[in-house]
């Protein structure tokens, strides 16, 4: 049965203008002098920048004060992340810990885990990776083979994760493992463990991407011991936990702004007197951007009011990542006559990164499956 989509109208809070001004002022001071702006959250990182951001209270800003957070709203966080991405700030070090790990620990973790990890994340000093994908297992996560076997006081883990962003720099990884053999219910028997990436029984090897950047890794566990204290939530509840995590991952401004700096450099190169093709392209890209932003803000508003707009979030990610992937291709066909060096450098970098935009966090085909199911079409 067709169930329909609901994008509720959402206004950003009254504090918006002041907060935006504060972030812009902060960025003038805090960006490293040699920083090349890049709105792709996955490639640009600076622990020093993350610590400065932490001191401003802009990491974990929605979390309770007792763990170092600011108890602010999701919509205020939205404003801060949007400004950081639009400026191409180096947010990569703390990004996953702020967006995903913190909310996950607050929802499913123990009090001890929250006290141990959240204050360090908030300060911009403690970074996490996501350990879901495995060789031969990306979209179909239920078929993971990394296994944890019960032993006295904990678990022994063996297996391999792949495409693990930042594992060579980060401190910990929330890792999805099988704690019971696969049964008829493919989603049963999985658990999430906090793995210390500096443990000698964890072996990390680099994977270099198309642009020559080392962001990914293969991570191997060789009889790695994990204590019972490092299990998140109930053993066996991993699938449900991972699914709730993907909701946070899918609808933020990082899902349509990754190529934003190319647009900025294009508009700068075109200058105040665009020709017809340039004007048409600017109008087209700007109107898509504004619509996506409105949809994304709507999802943030629904999350704020305690709803779970998973289908709407999947739609934002599908449309948004298509947009950010196509943007450099569309601009490539209309190179401005007076294009700057910075324009070419930004465009070149983005063309090499863009193929990943529609893969990470769930591919287009998987998202369209989620949307079709949510609409009752499947
Ligand atoms: C930049 C980047 C960063 C990443 N970072 C991380 C990370 O930190 N941690 C992590 O765990 N993973 C990470 N990933 C991995 C990412 O989540 C997977 O690449 C993604 O889920 C797809 O899995 P796969 O690569 O195994 O492709 P596959 O699942 O093998 O898919 C191959 C193709 O088949 C299609 N397909 C698969 N199943 C279906 C289906 N049922 N119906 C229709 N089509 C289907 C897919 O859409 C895709 O086009 C990252 C990926 C990228 C690109």
CSV table of C-alpha atoms and ligand atoms in Angstrom, one decimal:
chain,number,residue,atom,x,y,z
A,1,UNK,CA,0.0,0.0,0.0
A,2,UNK,CA,1.4,3.5,-0.9
A,3,UNK,CA,2.2,5.2,2.4
A,4,UNK,CA,3.7,8.5,1.2
A,5,UNK,CA,6.6,10.7,2.3
A,6,UNK,CA,6.3,13.5,4.8
A,7,UNK,CA,8.8,16.4,4.8
A,8,UNK,CA,7.5,18.6,7.5
A,9,UNK,CA,8.3,22.3,7.2
A,10,UNK,CA,11.0,23.3,9.7
A,11,UNK,CA,12.5,26.6,10.5
A,12,UNK,CA,16.0,27.0,12.0
A,13,UNK,CA,16.0,28.3,15.5
A,14,UNK,CA,16.2,32.0,16.4
A,15,UNK,CA,19.8,31.7,17.5
A,16,UNK,CA,20.7,30.9,13.8
A,17,UNK,CA,22.2,34.2,12.7
A,18,UNK,CA,24.3,34.7,15.9
A,19,UNK,CA,25.6,31.1,15.7
A,20,UNK,CA,26.4,31.4,12.0
A,21,UNK,CA,28.3,34.6,12.7
A,22,UNK,CA,30.2,33.0,15.6
A,23,UNK,CA,31.2,30.0,13.5
A,24,UNK,CA,32.4,32.3,10.6
A,25,UNK,CA,34.4,34.4,13.0
A,26,UNK,CA,35.9,31.3,14.6
A,27,UNK,CA,36.9,29.9,11.2
A,28,UNK,CA,38.8,33.1,10.3
A,29,UNK,CA,41.1,32.4,13.3
A,30,UNK,CA,41.1,28.6,13.5
A,31,UNK,CA,41.8,27.3,10.0
A,32,UNK,CA,45.4,26.2,9.5
A,33,UNK,CA,47.2,28.8,7.3
A,34,UNK,CA,48.1,26.2,4.6
A,35,UNK,CA,44.6,24.7,4.6
A,36,UNK,CA,43.1,24.0,1.2
A,37,UNK,CA,39.3,24.1,1.6
A,38,UNK,CA,37.5,20.9,0.8
A,39,UNK,CA,33.9,20.2,1.7
A,40,UNK,CA,34.3,16.4,1.6
A,41,UNK,CA,34.3,15.5,5.3
A,42,UNK,CA,36.2,12.3,4.6
A,43,UNK,CA,39.5,13.7,3.3
A,44,UNK,CA,40.5,16.8,5.2
A,45,UNK,CA,41.5,16.5,8.9
A,46,UNK,CA,43.4,18.3,11.5
A,47,UNK,CA,43.5,17.2,15.2
A,48,UNK,CA,44.6,20.7,16.1
A,49,UNK,CA,41.5,22.1,14.4
A,50,UNK,CA,39.3,19.5,16.1
A,51,UNK,CA,40.6,20.5,19.5
A,52,UNK,CA,39.9,24.1,18.8
A,53,UNK,CA,36.4,23.3,17.8
A,54,UNK,CA,36.0,21.2,20.9
A,55,UNK,CA,37.0,24.2,23.0
A,56,UNK,CA,34.2,26.2,21.4
A,57,UNK,CA,31.7,23.5,22.5
A,58,UNK,CA,30.9,22.5,18.9
A,59,UNK,CA,31.6,18.8,19.1
A,60,UNK,CA,29.0,16.7,20.9
A,61,UNK,CA,27.0,19.9,21.2
A,62,UNK,CA,23.6,18.1,21.6
A,63,UNK,CA,24.9,15.7,24.3
A,64,UNK,CA,24.1,16.1,28.0
A,65,UNK,CA,26.3,18.5,30.0
A,66,UNK,CA,27.3,15.7,32.4
A,67,UNK,CA,29.5,14.2,29.6
A,68,UNK,CA,30.9,17.5,28.5
A,69,UNK,CA,28.1,18.3,25.9
A,70,UNK,CA,26.1,21.5,25.6
A,71,UNK,CA,22.6,20.2,25.6
A,72,UNK,CA,21.9,22.2,22.4
A,73,UNK,CA,19.4,21.2,19.7
A,74,UNK,CA,20.0,19.1,16.6
A,75,UNK,CA,19.1,22.2,14.5
A,76,UNK,CA,21.8,24.2,16.2
A,77,UNK,CA,24.2,21.4,15.4
A,78,UNK,CA,23.0,21.5,11.8
A,79,UNK,CA,23.9,25.2,11.5
A,80,UNK,CA,27.4,24.5,12.8
A,81,UNK,CA,28.1,21.5,10.6
A,82,UNK,CA,26.7,23.3,7.6
A,83,UNK,CA,29.0,26.3,8.1
A,84,UNK,CA,32.0,24.0,8.7
A,85,UNK,CA,31.4,22.0,5.5
A,86,UNK,CA,30.6,25.1,3.4
A,87,UNK,CA,33.9,26.6,4.4
A,88,UNK,CA,35.7,23.3,3.6
A,89,UNK,CA,37.1,23.1,7.2
A,90,UNK,CA,39.2,20.0,8.2
A,91,UNK,CA,36.6,18.2,10.2
A,92,UNK,CA,37.6,14.6,9.3
A,93,UNK,CA,39.4,13.7,12.6
A,94,UNK,CA,36.4,14.0,14.9
A,95,UNK,CA,33.5,13.6,12.3
A,96,UNK,CA,32.5,10.0,13.0
A,97,UNK,CA,32.9,10.3,16.7
A,98,UNK,CA,30.7,13.4,16.8
A,99,UNK,CA,28.0,12.3,14.3
A,100,UNK,CA,27.7,8.6,15.1
A,101,UNK,CA,29.7,7.2,18.0
A,102,UNK,CA,28.4,9.7,20.6
A,103,UNK,CA,24.7,9.2,19.8
A,104,UNK,CA,25.2,5.5,19.6
A,105,UNK,CA,26.9,5.3,23.1
A,106,UNK,CA,24.2,7.6,24.6
A,107,UNK,CA,21.5,5.3,23.2
A,108,UNK,CA,22.9,1.9,23.8
A,109,UNK,CA,26.2,2.2,25.8
A,110,UNK,CA,26.7,1.7,29.5
A,111,UNK,CA,27.2,4.6,31.9
A,112,UNK,CA,30.8,3.6,32.2
A,113,UNK,CA,31.3,3.7,28.4
A,114,UNK,CA,29.7,7.1,28.2
A,115,UNK,CA,32.0,8.5,31.0
A,116,UNK,CA,35.0,6.9,29.5
A,117,UNK,CA,34.7,8.1,25.9
A,118,UNK,CA,32.3,11.0,25.5
A,119,UNK,CA,34.3,13.7,27.3
A,120,UNK,CA,37.4,13.0,25.1
A,121,UNK,CA,35.3,13.1,22.0
A,122,UNK,CA,33.8,16.5,23.1
A,123,UNK,CA,37.3,17.9,23.5
A,124,UNK,CA,38.2,16.9,20.0
A,125,UNK,CA,40.8,14.5,21.3
A,126,UNK,CA,39.3,11.0,20.9
A,127,UNK,CA,38.4,9.7,17.4
A,128,UNK,CA,36.5,6.7,16.3
A,129,UNK,CA,36.1,4.6,13.1
A,130,UNK,CA,33.2,2.5,11.9
A,131,UNK,CA,34.0,-1.3,11.4
A,132,UNK,CA,31.0,-2.6,9.4
A,133,UNK,CA,32.2,-3.6,5.9
A,134,UNK,CA,34.2,-6.7,5.2
A,135,UNK,CA,35.9,-8.1,2.1
A,136,UNK,CA,32.8,-9.5,0.1
A,137,UNK,CA,30.4,-7.9,2.6
A,138,UNK,CA,29.3,-4.3,2.2
A,139,UNK,CA,25.6,-3.9,1.3
A,140,UNK,CA,24.6,-7.2,2.7
A,141,UNK,CA,25.9,-6.6,6.3
A,142,UNK,CA,24.1,-9.6,7.6
A,143,UNK,CA,26.7,-11.8,6.0
A,144,UNK,CA,29.7,-10.5,8.0
A,145,UNK,CA,32.2,-13.2,9.0
A,146,UNK,CA,34.2,-11.5,11.7
A,147,UNK,CA,33.6,-13.6,14.8
A,148,UNK,CA,33.8,-13.1,18.5
A,149,UNK,CA,34.0,-16.2,20.7
A,150,UNK,CA,33.2,-16.1,24.4
A,151,UNK,CA,36.0,-16.5,26.8
A,152,UNK,CA,36.4,-15.7,30.6
A,153,UNK,CA,35.7,-12.0,31.1
A,154,UNK,CA,35.3,-11.2,27.4
A,155,UNK,CA,35.5,-12.2,23.8
A,156,UNK,CA,38.2,-13.4,21.3
A,157,UNK,CA,37.8,-11.7,17.9
A,158,UNK,CA,39.1,-12.9,14.6
A,159,UNK,CA,38.4,-11.6,11.1
A,160,UNK,CA,38.9,-8.7,8.7
A,161,UNK,CA,37.2,-5.3,8.1
A,162,UNK,CA,37.7,-3.2,5.0
A,163,UNK,CA,37.2,0.3,3.7
A,164,UNK,CA,37.7,1.4,7.3
A,165,UNK,CA,38.0,5.2,7.1
A,166,UNK,CA,40.6,6.8,9.4
A,167,UNK,CA,41.6,3.5,11.2
A,168,UNK,CA,45.3,4.5,10.9
A,169,UNK,CA,44.7,7.8,12.8
A,170,UNK,CA,41.8,7.0,15.1
A,171,UNK,CA,41.8,5.6,18.6
A,172,UNK,CA,38.9,3.2,18.6
A,173,UNK,CA,36.5,1.5,16.3
A,174,UNK,CA,32.9,0.4,16.9
A,175,UNK,CA,33.0,-3.0,15.2
A,176,UNK,CA,30.2,-5.2,14.1
A,177,UNK,CA,30.9,-8.9,14.8
A,178,UNK,CA,29.0,-12.2,14.8
A,179,UNK,CA,28.7,-13.5,18.4
A,180,UNK,CA,26.5,-16.5,17.5
A,181,UNK,CA,26.5,-18.6,14.4
A,182,UNK,CA,24.2,-17.5,11.5
A,183,UNK,CA,20.7,-18.9,12.0
A,184,UNK,CA,17.5,-18.7,10.0
A,185,UNK,CA,17.1,-15.2,11.2
A,186,UNK,CA,20.1,-13.7,9.4
A,187,UNK,CA,19.9,-10.5,11.6
A,188,UNK,CA,20.2,-12.3,14.9
A,189,UNK,CA,23.5,-13.1,16.7
A,190,UNK,CA,25.5,-9.9,15.9
A,191,UNK,CA,27.1,-7.5,18.4
A,192,UNK,CA,29.0,-4.2,18.5
A,193,UNK,CA,32.3,-4.1,20.2
A,194,UNK,CA,34.6,-1.1,21.0
A,195,UNK,CA,38.0,-2.1,19.6
A,196,UNK,CA,41.2,-0.3,20.7
A,197,UNK,CA,42.9,0.3,17.3
A,198,UNK,CA,46.4,0.5,19.0
A,199,UNK,CA,46.1,-3.1,20.4
A,200,UNK,CA,49.0,-5.2,19.0
A,201,UNK,CA,46.5,-7.9,17.9
A,202,UNK,CA,44.9,-5.3,15.5
A,203,UNK,CA,46.8,-5.1,12.1
A,204,UNK,CA,46.0,-2.1,10.0
A,205,UNK,CA,47.1,-1.8,6.4
A,206,UNK,CA,46.5,1.2,4.0
A,207,UNK,CA,44.3,1.3,1.0
A,208,UNK,CA,45.0,4.2,-1.3
A,209,UNK,CA,42.1,5.7,-3.3
A,210,UNK,CA,41.9,7.1,-6.9
A,211,UNK,CA,43.2,10.5,-5.8
A,212,UNK,CA,46.2,8.9,-4.1
A,213,UNK,CA,44.8,9.7,-0.7
A,214,UNK,CA,45.2,7.2,2.2
A,215,UNK,CA,41.8,7.4,4.0
A,216,UNK,CA,40.8,3.8,3.9
A,217,UNK,CA,42.3,0.7,5.5
A,218,UNK,CA,42.0,-3.0,5.9
A,219,UNK,CA,41.8,-3.9,9.6
A,220,UNK,CA,42.6,-7.5,10.7
A,221,UNK,CA,41.9,-9.0,14.1
A,222,UNK,CA,44.2,-11.8,15.2
A,223,UNK,CA,42.9,-13.4,18.5
A,224,UNK,CA,42.1,-10.0,19.8
A,225,UNK,CA,40.8,-10.0,23.4
A,226,UNK,CA,37.8,-7.6,24.1
A,227,UNK,CA,36.6,-7.4,27.7
A,228,UNK,CA,32.9,-7.6,28.5
A,229,UNK,CA,32.9,-3.9,29.3
A,230,UNK,CA,33.6,-3.1,25.7
A,231,UNK,CA,30.4,-4.6,24.4
A,232,UNK,CA,27.8,-2.0,23.4
A,233,UNK,CA,24.3,-2.8,24.4
A,234,UNK,CA,23.2,-6.4,24.7
A,235,UNK,CA,25.2,-9.1,22.9
A,236,UNK,CA,23.1,-10.2,20.0
A,237,UNK,CA,21.4,-6.8,19.5
A,238,UNK,CA,24.0,-5.5,17.0
A,239,UNK,CA,21.7,-5.5,14.0
A,240,UNK,CA,19.1,-3.2,15.6
A,241,UNK,CA,21.8,-0.9,16.9
A,242,UNK,CA,23.5,-0.6,13.5
A,243,UNK,CA,20.3,0.2,11.7
A,244,UNK,CA,19.5,3.0,14.1
A,245,UNK,CA,23.0,4.4,13.6
A,246,UNK,CA,22.5,4.5,9.8
A,247,UNK,CA,19.6,6.9,10.3
A,248,UNK,CA,22.0,9.5,11.8
A,249,UNK,CA,24.4,8.9,9.0
A,250,UNK,CA,22.2,9.6,6.0
A,251,UNK,CA,20.5,13.0,6.0
A,252,UNK,CA,23.0,15.6,7.2
A,253,UNK,CA,24.5,18.4,5.0
A,254,UNK,CA,27.5,16.2,4.3
A,255,UNK,CA,25.2,14.3,1.9
A,256,UNK,CA,24.9,17.1,-0.6
A,257,UNK,CA,27.7,19.6,0.2
A,258,UNK,CA,30.8,17.4,-0.6
A,259,UNK,CA,31.5,19.2,-3.9
A,260,UNK,CA,30.3,22.6,-2.7
A,261,UNK,CA,33.8,24.2,-3.0
A,262,UNK,CA,33.8,23.5,-6.7
A,263,UNK,CA,30.6,25.5,-7.0
A,264,UNK,CA,32.1,28.4,-4.9
A,265,UNK,CA,35.2,28.5,-7.2
A,266,UNK,CA,33.0,28.3,-10.3
A,267,UNK,CA,30.9,31.3,-9.2
A,268,UNK,CA,34.1,33.2,-8.3
A,269,UNK,CA,35.7,32.5,-11.7
A,270,UNK,CA,32.6,33.5,-13.6
A,271,UNK,CA,32.4,36.8,-11.8
A,272,UNK,CA,29.5,39.3,-11.8
A,273,UNK,CA,28.8,39.0,-15.5
A,274,UNK,CA,28.0,35.4,-16.4
A,275,UNK,CA,27.1,34.3,-20.0
A,276,UNK,CA,23.9,32.5,-20.6
A,277,UNK,CA,25.2,29.0,-20.1
A,278,UNK,CA,27.0,30.0,-16.9
A,279,UNK,CA,23.9,31.8,-15.5
A,280,UNK,CA,21.7,28.8,-16.3
A,281,UNK,CA,24.1,26.4,-14.6
A,282,UNK,CA,24.4,28.6,-11.5
A,283,UNK,CA,20.6,28.9,-11.3
A,284,UNK,CA,20.1,25.1,-11.8
A,285,UNK,CA,22.7,24.1,-9.2
A,286,UNK,CA,21.6,26.7,-6.7
A,287,UNK,CA,17.9,25.7,-6.9
A,288,UNK,CA,18.8,22.0,-6.4
A,289,UNK,CA,21.0,22.9,-3.5
A,290,UNK,CA,18.3,25.0,-1.8
A,291,UNK,CA,15.7,22.2,-2.2
A,292,UNK,CA,18.0,19.5,-0.9
A,293,UNK,CA,18.9,21.7,2.1
A,294,UNK,CA,15.3,22.3,2.9
A,295,UNK,CA,14.6,18.6,2.8
A,296,UNK,CA,17.7,17.9,4.9
A,297,UNK,CA,16.6,20.5,7.5
A,298,UNK,CA,13.2,19.0,7.6
A,299,UNK,CA,14.7,15.6,8.5
A,300,UNK,CA,16.8,17.3,11.2
A,301,UNK,CA,13.6,18.9,12.6
A,302,UNK,CA,11.8,15.5,12.7
A,303,UNK,CA,14.8,13.9,14.5
A,304,UNK,CA,14.7,16.8,16.9
A,305,UNK,CA,11.1,16.1,17.7
A,306,UNK,CA,11.8,12.4,18.4
A,307,UNK,CA,10.5,11.0,15.1
A,308,UNK,CA,12.4,8.4,13.0
A,309,UNK,CA,12.1,9.6,9.4
A,310,UNK,CA,14.2,6.8,7.9
A,311,UNK,CA,12.6,6.8,4.5
A,312,UNK,CA,12.9,10.6,4.1
A,313,UNK,CA,16.5,10.4,5.3
A,314,UNK,CA,17.3,7.7,2.6
A,315,UNK,CA,15.7,9.9,0.0
A,316,UNK,CA,17.8,12.9,1.0
A,317,UNK,CA,20.9,10.8,0.8
A,318,UNK,CA,20.0,9.3,-2.6
A,319,UNK,CA,19.1,12.7,-4.2
A,320,UNK,CA,21.9,14.6,-2.3
A,321,UNK,CA,24.8,12.3,-3.1
A,322,UNK,CA,23.7,12.1,-6.8
A,323,UNK,CA,23.7,15.9,-6.8
A,324,UNK,CA,27.1,16.2,-5.2
A,325,UNK,CA,28.5,13.6,-7.6
A,326,UNK,CA,27.1,15.2,-10.7
A,327,UNK,CA,28.0,18.8,-9.8
A,328,UNK,CA,31.7,18.6,-10.9
A,329,UNK,CA,30.7,16.8,-14.1
A,330,UNK,CA,28.2,19.5,-15.0
A,331,UNK,CA,30.7,22.3,-14.2
A,332,UNK,CA,33.4,20.5,-16.2
A,333,UNK,CA,31.3,21.1,-19.3
A,334,UNK,CA,31.1,24.9,-18.7
A,335,UNK,CA,34.6,25.9,-17.8
A,336,UNK,CA,34.6,29.7,-17.4
A,337,UNK,CA,36.9,31.7,-19.7
A,338,UNK,CA,38.7,33.3,-16.7
A,339,UNK,CA,38.8,30.2,-14.6
A,340,UNK,CA,41.3,30.5,-11.7
A,341,UNK,CA,44.1,28.1,-10.7
A,342,UNK,CA,42.1,27.4,-7.5
A,343,UNK,CA,39.1,26.5,-9.6
A,344,UNK,CA,41.0,23.9,-11.6
A,345,UNK,CA,42.7,22.5,-8.5
A,346,UNK,CA,39.4,22.1,-6.6
A,347,UNK,CA,37.6,20.6,-9.6
A,348,UNK,CA,40.4,18.1,-10.3
A,349,UNK,CA,40.5,17.0,-6.7
A,350,UNK,CA,36.7,16.6,-6.6
A,351,UNK,CA,36.4,14.6,-9.8
A,352,UNK,CA,38.7,12.0,-8.3
A,353,UNK,CA,36.8,11.9,-5.0
A,354,UNK,CA,33.2,12.0,-6.4
A,355,UNK,CA,32.8,8.3,-7.3
A,356,UNK,CA,32.8,7.5,-3.6
A,357,UNK,CA,29.9,9.9,-2.7
A,358,UNK,CA,27.1,7.5,-3.7
A,359,UNK,CA,28.8,4.5,-2.2
A,360,UNK,CA,29.7,5.4,1.4
A,361,UNK,CA,27.0,5.0,4.0
A,362,UNK,CA,24.9,2.8,1.7
A,363,UNK,CA,24.8,2.7,-2.1
A,364,UNK,CA,22.1,4.2,-4.3
A,365,UNK,CA,20.6,0.8,-5.0
A,366,UNK,CA,20.3,0.0,-1.3
A,367,UNK,CA,18.8,3.3,-0.5
A,368,UNK,CA,16.2,3.0,-3.3
A,369,UNK,CA,15.3,-0.4,-1.8
A,370,UNK,CA,14.8,1.3,1.6
A,371,UNK,CA,12.6,4.0,0.0
A,372,UNK,CA,10.6,1.5,-2.0
A,373,UNK,CA,9.9,-0.6,1.1
A,374,UNK,CA,9.0,2.5,3.1
A,375,UNK,CA,6.5,3.5,0.5
A,376,UNK,CA,5.0,0.0,0.6
A,377,UNK,CA,6.0,-0.7,-3.0
A,378,UNK,CA,8.2,-3.7,-2.2
B,1,LIG,C1,34.6,6.8,0.9
B,1,LIG,C2,34.1,5.6,1.6
B,1,LIG,C3,34.3,5.5,2.9
B,1,LIG,C4,33.9,4.3,3.6
B,1,LIG,N1,34.1,4.2,4.9
B,1,LIG,C5,33.7,3.0,5.5
B,1,LIG,C6,33.9,2.9,6.9
B,1,LIG,O1,34.5,3.8,7.6
B,1,LIG,N2,33.5,1.7,7.5
B,1,LIG,C7,32.9,0.8,6.8
B,1,LIG,O2,32.5,-0.2,7.5
B,1,LIG,N3,32.6,0.9,5.5
B,1,LIG,C8,33.0,2.0,4.8
B,1,LIG,N4,32.8,2.1,3.5
B,1,LIG,C9,32.3,1.0,2.8
B,1,LIG,C10,30.9,1.2,2.2
B,1,LIG,O3,29.9,1.2,3.3
B,1,LIG,C11,30.6,0.1,1.2
B,1,LIG,O4,31.5,0.3,0.1
B,1,LIG,C12,29.2,0.1,0.7
B,1,LIG,O5,28.3,-0.3,1.7
B,1,LIG,C13,29.0,-0.9,-0.5
B,1,LIG,O6,29.5,-2.1,-0.1
B,1,LIG,P1,30.5,-2.9,-1.1
B,1,LIG,O7,31.6,-2.0,-1.4
B,1,LIG,O8,30.9,-4.2,-0.5
B,1,LIG,O9,29.7,-3.1,-2.5
B,1,LIG,P2,28.7,-4.3,-2.7
B,1,LIG,O10,27.7,-4.5,-1.6
B,1,LIG,O11,29.4,-5.5,-3.2
B,1,LIG,O12,27.8,-3.7,-3.9
B,1,LIG,C14,28.3,-3.7,-5.3
B,1,LIG,C15,27.3,-3.1,-6.2
B,1,LIG,O13,26.1,-4.0,-6.1
B,1,LIG,C16,25.0,-3.2,-5.7
B,1,LIG,N5,24.1,-4.0,-4.9
B,1,LIG,C17,24.5,-4.7,-3.8
B,1,LIG,N6,23.4,-5.4,-3.2
B,1,LIG,C18,22.3,-5.0,-3.9
B,1,LIG,C19,20.9,-5.3,-3.9
B,1,LIG,N7,20.4,-6.1,-2.9
B,1,LIG,N8,20.1,-4.8,-4.8
B,1,LIG,C20,20.6,-4.0,-5.8
B,1,LIG,N9,21.9,-3.7,-5.9
B,1,LIG,C21,22.8,-4.2,-5.0
B,1,LIG,C22,25.5,-2.0,-4.9
B,1,LIG,O14,24.6,-1.0,-5.0
B,1,LIG,C23,26.8,-1.7,-5.7
B,1,LIG,O15,26.5,-0.9,-6.8
B,1,LIG,C24,33.3,3.3,2.8
B,1,LIG,C25,33.1,3.4,1.4
B,1,LIG,C26,33.5,4.5,0.8
B,1,LIG,C27,33.4,4.7,-0.7
